[in-house]
Amino acid sequence: MQKQYEWQFFRAGEVDQVVIRTGQDIAHIGELDQKLWVALACPTRGIEFDSATLDLIDESKDGRIRPPELVAACEWAVARVRDPQVLADGGDVLQLNSINDATEEGALLLAEARRVLELAGLPDAQAITLAQVQERMASLQALRFNGDGVVSAATAEGDEALAGLIARIQELYGAVDGSDGVAGIDRSKAEAFWEDVQALQTWFAQAAELGCHLQPRALALAAAEAVNAVQAKVDDFFARTRLVEFDANARAPLNPTEEGYAALGAQVLSNASESLAALPLAAVTGERSLPLVNGVNPAWAAALQTLRDQAVQPVFGEALTALTEVQWDQLKTMLAHCQQWLSECPATPLGAVSEAEIQQLLSSGLKDAVMQLLDHDDAEKEHAVQAMALEKLIRLQRDLLELLNNFVSFSRFYRREGAAFQAGTLFLDGRSCDLTVEVADAAAHSTLAAMAKTYLAYCECKREGQKKTIVAAFTAGDVDFLFVGRNGVFYDRAGNDWDATIVKLIDNPTSIGQAFFSPYKKFLRMIEEQVAKHAAAKNDVVNTSLSDNATKLVTAPKDLAQAPAPARKTDVGTVAAIGVALGSLSAVIVGIFGKFIELGPWIPVAILGLILAISGPSMLIAWLKLRQRSLGPILDASGWAINGRMNINLGLGRSLSQTAKVPVNAKRNIADPYADSHGLRNSLCVLALMAAAALLAWRIHWLDAVLPVSWQHVPAAASAPAVTAPAAAAAESAVR
């Protein structure tokens, strides 16, 4: 049995996560069970990671990194170095002796690295940097032949015919972008062009074999179209002539009658009239000859002229004024072969090309010239491929370990070293939020992110005409003053500051303490709202009454205005009702307070029970939600595929959202000259508390040691016999 690799794990976010810090860890990453991976996919954009490196790993080019692609990148890099530890050491400087030249791939990489250094004027250098490779690739792209397999008109360098041909192929068959950003053609485009040219040459050679001797192709096409336009009417004319030849009595019925012409005379006629076009091409006399110039139907005169010019003249060599039936049959037979030939014309992007042009292209030698350019460029392709592989190796040496610690495990996040998905830090409401994620669509993101059970604030960030949206997690502190429209400042990972404005909130508890005070805050807000509504309503009533009274005073008669107002009567019943209500209310309050005082030593327990009855449900709900608070849905909504639950407990939450604190060694002057004065209120509150405490201590006999007997509290049940005993004795003596 093969011995398994010994992995190390650490516990974070209530998930066991693998420790990846050595080259052997990287080399064996493919052996790690993917059920133990924290993430199973991540986007190549929208995260704080070098997108060029991610693009090199993304073999499918779909904008996402998956475990097979990441494992393949690790295996690729490990196979090209002597010791995989160099991949864990990091850095963008690759030592030449670390390249494994024992393999063919490694030997080619080493040769290319030495070639790059030699071209840079450093033939004796023992290390190569990413900047040197990128500089070489930039210079390679600027060369005439850069190995990208694409040639442009500029590659022809002064050969106008060759440049024009390349431009023509590019226009007809589509352009291919080269690595230097210049559009051109590749080998497939050139080969497709010459294949079509050869196919057209073969097609032109088939014209004589099929019996079509009309050349060029445009002439044959025009002749065929001219015949097709009038074939039905010409066939109809000759059929009528044969019928008259068979029987002369058919002549009159086959020609228009006087009544028919009379009907036409009642219409507004033109050469486009359908009734006129329905008449025969010419008068049917029994002679098998169709006039082409004189004596033809005006509606068909133009079509017959086209037939004469484009078909009759090319076929018979002269412009006939009349066409016999035999000539018509010859014309149709001849053009039938042409139509068959035309139907076999290859469909190519070249369009209408003459046979002479095709022959000129094939004999010009331009084909060999284009292919030579492509061959020369392909000769440099191997250098370009190896240069790209060298860049990939250096990038993986620099970024692979960090990517693994942001994908297979989230050690970068839990060590508070800045994870790839963290966009920056949001400063708002007297605290900083480090758990910020860039999002593309706040509405779509919030649908899934709400499952995180975390208080989330979506902010629109603006800076120098740029815009982006982030979501920030508030995991500690109160949220009383967080609302849509509030502004803050967002610092991205590069240190750039953005204006941030809250556009959407997802409400969830941030702590159990915040949940404890939540019912009381809601109760106070409700009272304030109700008082404000009542005051507003009363104000509206008063204003309406004053307006009505003012109107009455202005419009009232003068004698009524001077009359004294009647004496206002007091409603005795109302006063009595108010007194009874106040008395009942005071009695209830006194009764409740008396029962509360009678609890004696159980008063603290009663107070605690009352507090739990109010705050307990809110605290329980908050506790349940805080246990479910997770990072996963936030990242899943951003395109990640989180495998673990990634809980955000209270300790981690406090580190992700830090409130403002005065430095420990700072000097403070707590005297606020502008603070509100509440001396009288505070004094009354203190006196009330002291009185309540003294009463409570008196009722539970805590003050009996310092008070005289007459001042000590005596329960009512105990004092009753003392009062009634003398009365009973007096009654007994009276009886005696």
XYZ file of C-alpha atoms in Angstrom:
736
model
C 0.000 0.000 0.000
C 1.379 3.371 -1.037
C 2.084 5.677 1.844
C -0.051 8.813 1.815
C 1.430 12.250 2.134
C 1.288 13.613 5.669
C -0.699 16.814 5.637
C -1.016 19.365 8.419
C -4.304 21.058 9.225
C -5.407 24.014 11.294
C -8.852 24.864 12.640
C -10.430 28.147 11.567
C -14.002 29.143 10.922
C -15.056 25.813 12.467
C -13.501 24.095 9.439
C -10.356 21.992 9.212
C -8.091 23.673 6.674
C -4.888 22.325 5.209
C -1.575 24.024 5.842
C 0.273 24.809 2.612
C 3.718 26.302 3.107
C 6.339 23.986 1.556
C 7.205 22.894 -1.926
C 6.205 19.315 -1.127
C 2.759 20.570 -0.133
C 2.474 22.136 -3.580
C 3.770 19.001 -5.283
C 1.181 16.769 -3.578
C -1.787 19.125 -3.803
C -3.438 16.829 -6.344
C -3.547 14.057 -3.725
C -5.563 16.125 -1.256
C -9.215 15.108 -1.100
C -11.215 17.913 -2.712
C -13.816 17.581 0.020
C -11.186 19.209 2.235
C -10.694 22.164 -0.126
C -12.258 25.388 1.122
C -13.118 26.604 -2.391
C -13.861 24.690 -5.583
C -13.881 27.631 -8.008
C -12.992 31.290 -8.080
C -13.353 34.036 -10.702
C -10.357 35.453 -12.539
C -11.697 38.986 -12.262
C -13.042 41.029 -9.348
C -10.494 39.697 -6.824
C -7.241 41.137 -5.540
C -4.911 38.881 -7.493
C -2.762 39.237 -10.600
C -5.205 38.556 -13.427
C -2.367 37.689 -15.822
C -1.374 34.764 -13.601
C -4.972 33.613 -13.308
C -5.376 33.767 -17.091
C -2.358 31.480 -17.511
C -3.935 28.958 -15.123
C -7.397 29.248 -16.706
C -6.910 26.736 -19.513
C -10.602 26.752 -20.506
C -10.602 30.574 -20.806
C -14.022 30.797 -19.200
C -13.015 33.291 -16.509
C -13.010 30.737 -13.655
C -10.358 28.666 -11.918
C -11.332 25.111 -10.944
C -9.436 22.408 -9.000
C -8.258 20.460 -12.098
C -6.772 23.629 -13.604
C -5.045 24.570 -10.352
C -3.689 21.037 -9.885
C -2.463 21.044 -13.504
C -0.653 24.346 -12.911
C 1.043 22.919 -9.812
C 2.115 19.781 -11.648
C 3.353 21.834 -14.609
C 5.502 24.057 -12.409
C 6.837 21.172 -10.275
C 7.905 19.272 -13.405
C 10.062 22.189 -14.587
C 12.063 22.851 -11.438
C 14.660 20.758 -9.658
C 13.253 21.357 -6.187
C 9.600 22.357 -5.665
C 10.663 24.388 -2.640
C 11.497 27.285 -4.993
C 7.757 27.539 -5.685
C 7.137 28.078 -1.984
C 9.996 30.549 -1.558
C 8.289 32.862 -4.038
C 9.686 35.945 -5.721
C 9.841 37.027 -9.350
C 13.529 36.140 -9.755
C 14.156 32.649 -11.125
C 17.575 31.074 -10.579
C 18.760 29.284 -13.709
C 20.117 26.352 -11.716
C 16.620 25.750 -10.310
C 15.277 24.840 -13.784
C 15.124 21.084 -14.323
C 17.059 20.664 -17.571
C 16.924 16.862 -17.291
C 13.628 16.944 -19.185
C 13.079 18.202 -22.696
C 10.693 20.913 -21.535
C 13.120 22.106 -18.896
C 16.041 22.123 -21.318
C 14.077 24.301 -23.746
C 13.153 26.678 -20.926
C 16.755 26.957 -19.804
C 17.938 27.607 -23.361
C 15.340 30.318 -23.825
C 16.277 31.899 -20.489
C 19.938 32.053 -21.530
C 18.904 33.466 -24.920
C 16.852 36.192 -23.249
C 19.730 37.097 -20.960
C 22.150 37.140 -23.885
C 19.887 39.456 -25.876
C 19.659 41.659 -22.784
C 23.441 41.901 -22.664
C 23.791 39.624 -19.604
C 25.206 36.370 -20.943
C 26.853 35.435 -17.619
C 23.782 36.094 -15.426
C 22.650 33.193 -13.247
C 19.111 34.455 -12.649
C 16.343 35.909 -14.760
C 13.562 38.229 -13.670
C 9.960 38.527 -14.761
C 10.643 42.053 -16.025
C 13.425 40.775 -18.313
C 11.150 38.123 -19.807
C 8.355 40.626 -20.330
C 10.788 43.033 -21.959
C 11.937 40.258 -24.299
C 8.353 39.396 -25.203
C 7.605 43.050 -25.875
C 10.624 43.328 -28.166
C 9.695 40.032 -29.824
C 6.240 41.329 -30.555
C 7.718 44.438 -32.149
C 9.807 42.366 -34.581
C 8.717 41.736 -38.152
C 8.449 38.029 -37.385
C 7.334 37.574 -33.775
C 6.258 33.968 -33.835
C 2.540 34.568 -33.305
C 1.635 32.925 -36.633
C 0.086 36.145 -37.980
C 1.392 38.282 -40.861
C -0.002 41.661 -41.876
C 0.399 44.021 -44.793
C 3.234 45.675 -42.873
C 5.103 42.362 -42.826
C 5.491 42.585 -46.632
C 7.843 45.583 -46.148
C 7.502 47.435 -49.461
C 6.112 44.675 -51.647
C 2.905 46.414 -52.677
C 1.467 43.446 -54.535
C 2.065 41.145 -51.590
C 0.762 43.720 -49.098
C -2.359 44.230 -51.223
C -2.978 40.495 -51.381
C -2.644 40.121 -47.606
C -5.034 43.040 -47.103
C -7.478 41.435 -49.569
C -7.385 38.077 -47.774
C -7.828 39.857 -44.449
C -10.851 41.762 -45.738
C -12.561 38.775 -47.379
C -11.694 35.972 -44.947
C -11.492 37.842 -41.673
C -8.665 39.263 -39.598
C -6.669 37.620 -36.825
C -5.204 39.727 -34.024
C -1.488 39.262 -33.561
C 0.319 39.324 -30.230
C 1.515 42.841 -31.093
C -2.057 44.035 -31.464
C -1.823 44.362 -35.274
C -4.503 42.521 -37.242
C -3.455 40.218 -40.063
C -3.942 36.708 -41.438
C -2.741 33.329 -40.269
C -1.970 30.150 -42.205
C -5.576 28.916 -42.175
C -6.826 32.148 -43.797
C -4.144 32.019 -46.501
C -4.749 28.351 -47.273
C -8.514 28.919 -47.511
C -7.931 31.749 -49.994
C -5.723 29.712 -52.319
C -8.025 26.707 -52.099
C -10.894 28.897 -53.310
C -8.732 30.315 -56.118
C -7.855 26.791 -57.266
C -11.507 25.758 -57.082
C -12.529 28.697 -59.291
C -9.845 27.794 -61.831
C -11.206 24.270 -62.012
C -14.721 25.602 -62.423
C -13.769 27.885 -65.281
C -12.191 24.922 -67.064
C -15.484 23.001 -66.813
C -17.421 25.551 -68.931
C -16.364 24.097 -72.294
C -16.908 20.549 -71.095
C -20.512 21.379 -70.208
C -21.114 23.086 -73.584
C -21.250 26.658 -72.327
C -19.063 28.717 -74.584
C -20.219 32.098 -73.354
C -17.407 33.850 -71.627
C -16.909 35.635 -69.325
C -19.067 34.350 -66.547
C -20.937 37.659 -66.197
C -22.012 37.486 -69.846
C -23.318 33.940 -69.435
C -25.135 34.927 -66.275
C -26.752 37.966 -67.949
C -27.833 35.867 -70.957
C -29.373 33.218 -68.722
C -31.249 35.817 -66.724
C -32.558 37.479 -69.928
C -33.896 34.141 -71.248
C -35.463 33.235 -67.907
C -37.320 36.567 -67.825
C -39.256 35.978 -71.102
C -39.157 32.204 -71.585
C -42.765 31.589 -70.587
C -44.143 34.340 -72.880
C -41.949 33.334 -75.838
C -42.997 29.689 -75.498
C -46.616 30.882 -75.378
C -46.153 32.904 -78.584
C -44.704 30.015 -80.567
C -47.400 27.673 -79.298
C -50.027 30.073 -80.635
C -48.271 30.272 -84.014
C -48.249 26.490 -84.324
C -51.919 26.367 -83.509
C -52.750 28.944 -86.229
C -50.564 27.019 -88.654
C -52.604 23.942 -87.813
C -55.923 25.758 -88.261
C -56.260 29.257 -89.657
C -59.616 29.634 -87.874
C -57.719 29.848 -84.571
C -56.055 33.098 -85.566
C -58.883 35.373 -84.500
C -59.530 33.785 -81.104
C -55.782 33.700 -80.286
C -55.384 37.439 -80.882
C -57.030 40.250 -78.888
C -60.604 41.090 -80.006
C -62.161 44.520 -80.530
C -64.151 44.066 -77.363
C -60.940 43.341 -75.477
C -59.283 46.477 -76.828
C -62.449 48.446 -75.960
C -62.135 47.235 -72.365
C -58.473 48.252 -72.318
C -59.441 51.642 -73.735
C -61.583 52.314 -70.673
C -58.525 51.889 -68.385
C -55.546 54.097 -67.609
C -52.774 52.148 -69.323
C -49.004 52.007 -68.867
C -46.284 49.585 -69.819
C -46.620 48.079 -66.355
C -50.346 47.351 -66.641
C -51.155 43.730 -65.868
C -53.955 43.636 -68.439
C -51.533 44.798 -71.114
C -48.856 42.307 -70.076
C -51.374 39.456 -70.360
C -51.640 39.973 -74.147
C -49.353 37.957 -76.484
C -45.834 39.234 -77.203
C -46.840 40.043 -80.780
C -49.683 39.525 -83.233
C -50.136 35.808 -83.982
C -50.043 35.404 -87.794
C -49.033 31.780 -88.174
C -45.402 32.602 -89.020
C -42.924 31.012 -86.606
C -40.984 34.219 -86.128
C -41.014 36.497 -83.085
C -40.284 40.183 -83.767
C -37.811 41.623 -81.283
C -37.958 45.325 -82.172
C -41.101 46.353 -84.069
C -44.626 45.156 -83.515
C -44.079 43.808 -79.979
C -46.260 44.158 -76.919
C -45.264 47.439 -75.195
C -45.333 45.732 -71.815
C -42.603 43.309 -72.981
C -40.597 45.576 -75.261
C -37.860 46.249 -72.701
C -37.480 42.571 -71.796
C -37.242 41.567 -75.474
C -34.635 44.245 -76.050
C -32.608 42.856 -73.147
C -32.981 39.374 -74.633
C -31.748 40.685 -77.987
C -28.712 42.484 -76.502
C -27.581 40.043 -73.796
C -28.532 36.658 -75.243
C -29.254 36.735 -78.970
C -26.330 38.957 -79.915
C -23.655 36.976 -77.911
C -24.928 33.564 -79.072
C -25.628 34.231 -82.757
C -23.091 36.945 -83.263
C -25.511 39.551 -84.583
C -28.407 41.638 -83.332
C -31.399 39.919 -84.957
C -34.651 41.821 -85.363
C -36.727 38.627 -85.276
C -36.224 35.264 -83.655
C -37.425 32.036 -85.240
C -38.607 29.075 -83.198
C -35.551 27.069 -84.233
C -33.245 29.842 -83.067
C -35.183 30.095 -79.830
C -34.703 26.373 -79.159
C -30.979 26.678 -79.897
C -30.727 29.611 -77.546
C -32.444 27.722 -74.736
C -30.244 24.653 -75.227
C -27.093 26.712 -75.223
C -28.035 28.633 -72.105
C -29.240 25.494 -70.345
C -25.621 24.304 -70.352
C -24.532 27.707 -69.075
C -27.127 27.586 -66.326
C -25.859 24.182 -65.243
C -22.305 25.507 -65.223
C -23.304 28.559 -63.260
C -25.117 26.446 -60.691
C -21.869 24.545 -60.010
C -19.933 27.721 -59.252
C -18.102 27.337 -55.889
C -19.429 29.564 -53.134
C -16.432 31.609 -51.981
C -15.887 34.982 -50.328
C -14.071 36.075 -53.487
C -17.327 36.991 -55.225
C -17.318 37.706 -58.995
C -13.780 37.065 -60.194
C -12.851 36.745 -63.834
C -10.923 33.804 -65.222
C -8.114 36.118 -66.255
C -7.748 37.398 -62.686
C -7.633 33.841 -61.367
C -4.933 32.922 -63.811
C -2.979 36.048 -62.937
C -3.111 35.215 -59.214
C -1.879 31.669 -59.786
C 0.963 32.707 -62.053
C 2.131 35.721 -60.049
C 4.082 33.760 -57.444
C 2.242 35.538 -54.613
C 1.159 32.244 -53.123
C 4.727 31.183 -52.437
C 5.528 34.655 -51.110
C 2.688 34.586 -48.570
C 3.550 31.075 -47.423
C 7.204 32.025 -47.025
C 6.220 34.869 -44.707
C 4.138 32.484 -42.621
C 6.936 29.895 -42.564
C 9.424 32.525 -41.412
C 7.071 33.642 -38.652
C 6.480 30.046 -37.568
C 10.237 29.595 -37.262
C 10.163 32.184 -34.469
C 7.135 30.620 -32.874
C 9.129 28.220 -30.701
C 10.997 31.125 -29.119
C 7.715 32.888 -28.406
C 6.214 29.721 -26.911
C 9.200 29.163 -24.638
C 9.241 32.828 -23.617
C 5.587 32.549 -22.604
C 6.346 29.333 -20.705
C 9.226 31.070 -18.944
C 6.937 33.908 -17.913
C 4.382 31.385 -16.645
C 6.991 29.595 -14.535
C 8.196 32.819 -12.917
C 4.624 33.933 -12.259
C 3.763 30.601 -10.663
C 6.896 30.784 -8.545
C 5.735 34.178 -7.283
C 1.956 33.636 -6.974
C 1.209 29.911 -6.700
C 1.606 29.552 -2.931
C -0.501 32.650 -2.292
C -3.205 31.391 -4.636
C -3.319 28.027 -2.882
C -3.735 29.799 0.467
C -6.656 31.704 -1.019
C -8.269 28.699 -2.672
C -7.462 25.341 -1.077
C -7.391 26.997 2.336
C -8.233 30.477 3.553
C -5.214 30.884 5.772
C -4.550 34.353 4.352
C -7.999 35.439 5.502
C -7.998 33.878 8.962
C -4.502 35.144 9.670
C -5.746 38.615 8.788
C -3.118 38.958 6.041
C -5.551 40.088 3.359
C -7.398 37.474 1.312
C -7.803 37.665 -2.446
C -11.528 38.311 -2.155
C -11.117 41.275 0.215
C -11.455 44.442 -1.842
C -10.235 46.857 0.819
C -11.430 48.657 3.949
C -14.605 50.707 4.415
C -14.625 53.522 6.989
C -18.159 54.436 8.022
C -20.115 55.111 11.208
C -17.059 55.324 13.432
C -15.672 51.895 12.505
C -13.657 50.108 9.843
C -14.932 47.086 7.916
C -12.267 44.796 6.473
C -14.611 42.191 5.021
C -15.472 43.938 1.767
C -16.116 42.158 -1.535
C -16.476 43.706 -4.973
C -19.789 42.834 -6.659
C -21.066 43.339 -10.190
C -24.810 43.521 -9.448
C -26.000 44.393 -5.954
C -29.565 43.170 -6.559
C -28.477 39.756 -7.833
C -25.748 39.430 -5.202
C -28.059 40.218 -2.275
C -30.437 37.378 -3.137
C -27.877 34.738 -2.188
C -25.782 36.820 0.219
C -28.782 37.187 2.548
C -28.233 33.535 3.519
C -24.989 34.573 5.229
C -26.977 35.862 8.266
C -24.630 38.846 8.329
C -25.394 42.545 8.416
C -24.411 43.678 4.916
C -24.175 47.160 3.465
C -23.946 47.563 -0.320
C -22.050 50.702 -1.228
C -21.591 52.493 -4.523
C -18.026 53.748 -4.772
C -16.922 56.622 -7.033
C -13.476 57.947 -7.819
C -12.312 60.147 -10.708
C -15.202 59.171 -12.956
C -14.936 55.478 -12.112
C -17.665 53.475 -10.383
C -17.848 50.134 -8.655
C -20.014 48.421 -6.075
C -18.846 46.678 -2.940
C -20.563 44.850 -0.120
C -19.252 45.387 3.398
C -19.997 43.131 6.362
C -20.654 44.876 9.683
C -19.814 42.168 12.199
C -19.529 44.209 15.406
C -20.987 47.325 16.996
C -24.481 48.754 16.744
C -26.288 49.484 13.509
C -28.664 52.196 14.715
C -27.212 54.859 12.445
C -26.685 52.800 9.298
C -29.172 53.768 6.599
C -29.385 54.078 2.823
C -27.716 57.251 1.642
C -25.101 57.494 4.368
C -21.624 58.278 3.106
C -18.207 56.938 3.979
C -14.767 56.381 2.508
C -13.521 53.163 0.948
C -9.817 52.373 0.580
C -8.964 49.694 -1.964
C -5.999 47.345 -1.627
C -3.819 49.790 -3.548
C -4.560 52.554 -1.031
C -6.796 54.591 -3.334
C -9.690 56.358 -1.624
C -13.247 56.153 -3.003
C -16.413 57.995 -2.037
C -18.777 55.318 -0.719
C -22.559 55.635 -0.366
C -24.852 52.982 1.100
C -27.430 51.886 -1.491
C -28.823 48.716 0.088
C -28.878 47.085 3.527
C -29.465 43.516 4.703
C -30.399 43.596 8.397
C -29.015 40.955 10.756
C -27.764 41.066 14.392
C -24.135 41.937 14.990
C -23.863 40.758 18.618
C -25.946 39.445 21.509
C -25.421 42.734 23.365
C -26.867 44.657 20.463
C -29.835 42.265 20.439
C -30.326 42.829 24.217
C -30.996 46.535 23.809
C -32.842 46.166 20.521
C -36.405 45.784 22.017
C -35.983 48.837 24.223
C -34.688 50.921 21.332
C -37.579 49.798 19.181
C -40.038 50.612 22.004
C -38.597 54.088 22.440
C -38.637 54.699 18.693
C -42.253 53.557 18.576
C -43.201 55.942 21.405
C -41.380 58.796 19.712
C -43.103 58.058 16.412
C -46.525 57.857 18.039
C -45.966 61.072 19.973
C -44.781 62.788 16.831
C -47.811 61.538 14.884
C -50.210 62.623 17.654
C -48.571 66.025 17.932
C -48.710 66.478 14.177
C -52.359 65.478 14.066
C -53.186 67.795 16.966
C -51.275 70.586 15.281
C -53.282 70.063 12.105
C -56.547 70.180 14.087
C -55.528 73.366 15.870
C -54.451 75.038 12.657
C -57.720 74.049 10.982
C -59.746 75.351 13.923
C -57.867 78.642 13.958
C -58.368 79.029 10.240
C -62.105 78.343 10.555
C -62.487 80.751 13.434
C -60.580 83.454 11.605
C -62.816 83.002 8.591
C -65.951 83.253 10.756
C -64.696 86.447 12.418
C -64.054 88.084 9.075
C -67.332 87.065 7.495
C -69.613 87.467 10.574
C -72.070 90.439 10.818
C -70.875 93.436 12.728
C -73.509 93.174 15.502
C -72.694 89.540 16.065
C -69.022 90.324 16.165
C -69.585 92.901 18.928
C -71.841 90.627 20.981
C -70.205 89.197 24.097
C -69.320 85.557 23.972
C -71.560 83.336 26.063
C -70.133 82.046 29.272
C -68.524 78.663 28.896
C -70.201 75.976 31.001
C -68.212 73.367 32.823
C -69.125 69.764 32.060
C -69.332 68.229 35.521
C -69.692 64.703 34.118
C -66.504 64.999 32.116
C -64.578 66.266 35.101
C -65.904 63.446 37.217
C -65.018 60.863 34.609
C -61.471 62.192 34.333
C -61.125 62.087 38.129
C -62.366 58.498 38.290
C -59.975 57.476 35.506
C -57.002 59.080 37.186
C -57.940 57.532 40.517
C -58.253 54.071 38.969
C -54.946 54.437 37.173
C -53.163 55.569 40.322
C -54.731 52.697 42.260
C -53.490 50.182 39.688
C -50.000 51.663 39.772
C -49.921 51.692 43.573
C -51.217 48.091 43.632
C -48.594 46.881 41.198
C -45.852 48.707 43.069
C -47.104 47.301 46.391
C -47.128 43.734 45.072
C -43.663 44.284 43.683
C -42.390 45.566 47.036
C -43.960 42.599 48.814
C -41.652 40.266 46.908
C -38.911 41.301 49.287
C -35.663 39.478 48.588
C -37.118 38.108 45.311
C -37.247 41.569 43.780
C -33.914 41.157 41.910
C -35.153 37.840 40.545
C -38.373 39.502 39.370
C -36.432 42.319 37.710
C -34.179 39.785 35.982
C -37.203 37.790 34.843
C -38.843 40.921 33.448
C -35.674 41.815 31.543
C -35.376 38.298 30.150
C -39.021 38.322 29.107
C -38.384 41.459 27.063
C -34.876 40.862 25.735
C -34.769 37.080 25.806
C -36.484 36.374 22.457
C -34.359 38.970 20.666
C -31.172 37.563 22.209
C -32.179 33.994 21.333
C -32.823 34.902 17.700
C -29.533 36.796 17.576
C -27.675 33.822 19.068
C -29.146 31.467 16.492
C -28.284 33.799 13.604
C -24.773 34.482 14.896
C -24.152 30.732 15.011
C -25.150 30.579 11.329
C -23.164 33.648 10.271
C -21.037 32.497 7.363
C -18.692 33.842 4.717
C -19.739 31.267 2.114
C -22.936 32.824 0.660
C -21.221 36.211 0.292
C -18.471 34.691 -1.848
C -20.794 32.297 -3.676
C -22.825 35.266 -4.841
C -19.584 36.785 -6.235
C -18.758 33.778 -8.402
C -16.842 31.616 -5.933
C -17.717 28.021 -5.129
C -17.167 27.712 -1.382
C -16.848 24.138 -0.181
C -16.650 24.755 3.586
C -19.107 26.619 5.810
C -16.606 29.307 6.801
C -18.408 30.568 9.912
C -17.761 34.072 11.204
C -17.792 33.745 14.978
C -17.849 36.610 17.450
C -14.077 36.792 17.814
C -13.466 36.940 14.090
C -16.348 39.383 13.701
C -14.817 41.788 16.200
C -11.537 41.720 14.280
C -13.257 42.339 10.935
C -15.259 45.371 12.154
C -13.311 47.556 14.552
C -14.872 50.535 16.290
C -13.096 53.773 17.062
C -10.947 53.728 20.180
C -8.898 56.480 21.762
C -5.228 55.466 22.008
C -4.204 54.093 25.377
C -1.477 56.664 25.948
C -3.608 59.592 24.831
C -4.525 62.465 27.154
C -8.224 63.268 27.362
C -10.083 66.302 28.594
C -13.533 64.950 29.366
C -14.993 68.371 30.145
C -17.328 69.189 27.282
C -18.260 72.896 27.279
C -21.092 72.227 24.837
C -22.595 69.245 26.581
C -26.318 69.426 27.412
C -27.062 70.318 31.042
C -29.147 67.660 32.771
C -28.337 68.519 36.399
C -31.905 68.769 37.703
C -33.030 65.686 35.798
C -30.094 63.658 36.965
C -30.583 64.816 40.563
C -34.247 63.824 40.561
C -33.396 60.436 39.065
C -30.753 59.844 41.732
C -33.155 60.842 44.516
C -35.855 58.543 43.118
C -33.438 55.625 42.969
C -32.218 56.302 46.489
C -35.786 56.457 47.791
C -36.691 53.203 46.043
C -33.580 51.524 47.443
C -34.319 52.796 50.963
C -37.926 51.595 50.758
C -36.821 48.212 49.526
C -34.230 47.904 52.325
C -36.881 48.934 54.897
C -39.380 46.367 53.608
C -36.886 43.476 53.736
C -35.645 44.493 57.247
C -32.143 45.460 56.185
C -32.466 48.680 58.267
C -33.835 47.134 61.492
C -30.436 47.366 63.177
C -30.323 51.160 62.841
C -34.018 52.052 63.153
C -36.132 52.206 66.348
C -38.787 49.548 66.790
C -41.603 51.924 65.975
C -40.054 52.697 62.575
C -39.423 49.104 61.619
C -41.659 47.469 59.044
C -44.309 45.171 60.517
C -46.335 42.992 58.140
C -50.095 43.539 58.185
C -50.864 39.971 59.132
C -48.668 40.170 62.191
C -50.062 43.470 63.465
C -53.734 42.453 63.307
C -53.769 40.298 66.499
C -52.062 43.071 68.461
C -54.871 45.429 67.599
C -57.732 43.071 68.200
C -56.459 41.510 71.443
C -57.361 44.471 73.757
C -60.752 44.747 72.208
C -61.465 41.096 72.873
C -60.336 41.430 76.524
C -62.565 44.462 77.095
C -65.526 42.638 75.670
C -64.943 39.666 77.953
C -64.766 41.891 81.112
C -67.984 43.636 80.143
C -69.790 40.360 79.970
C -68.608 39.407 83.374
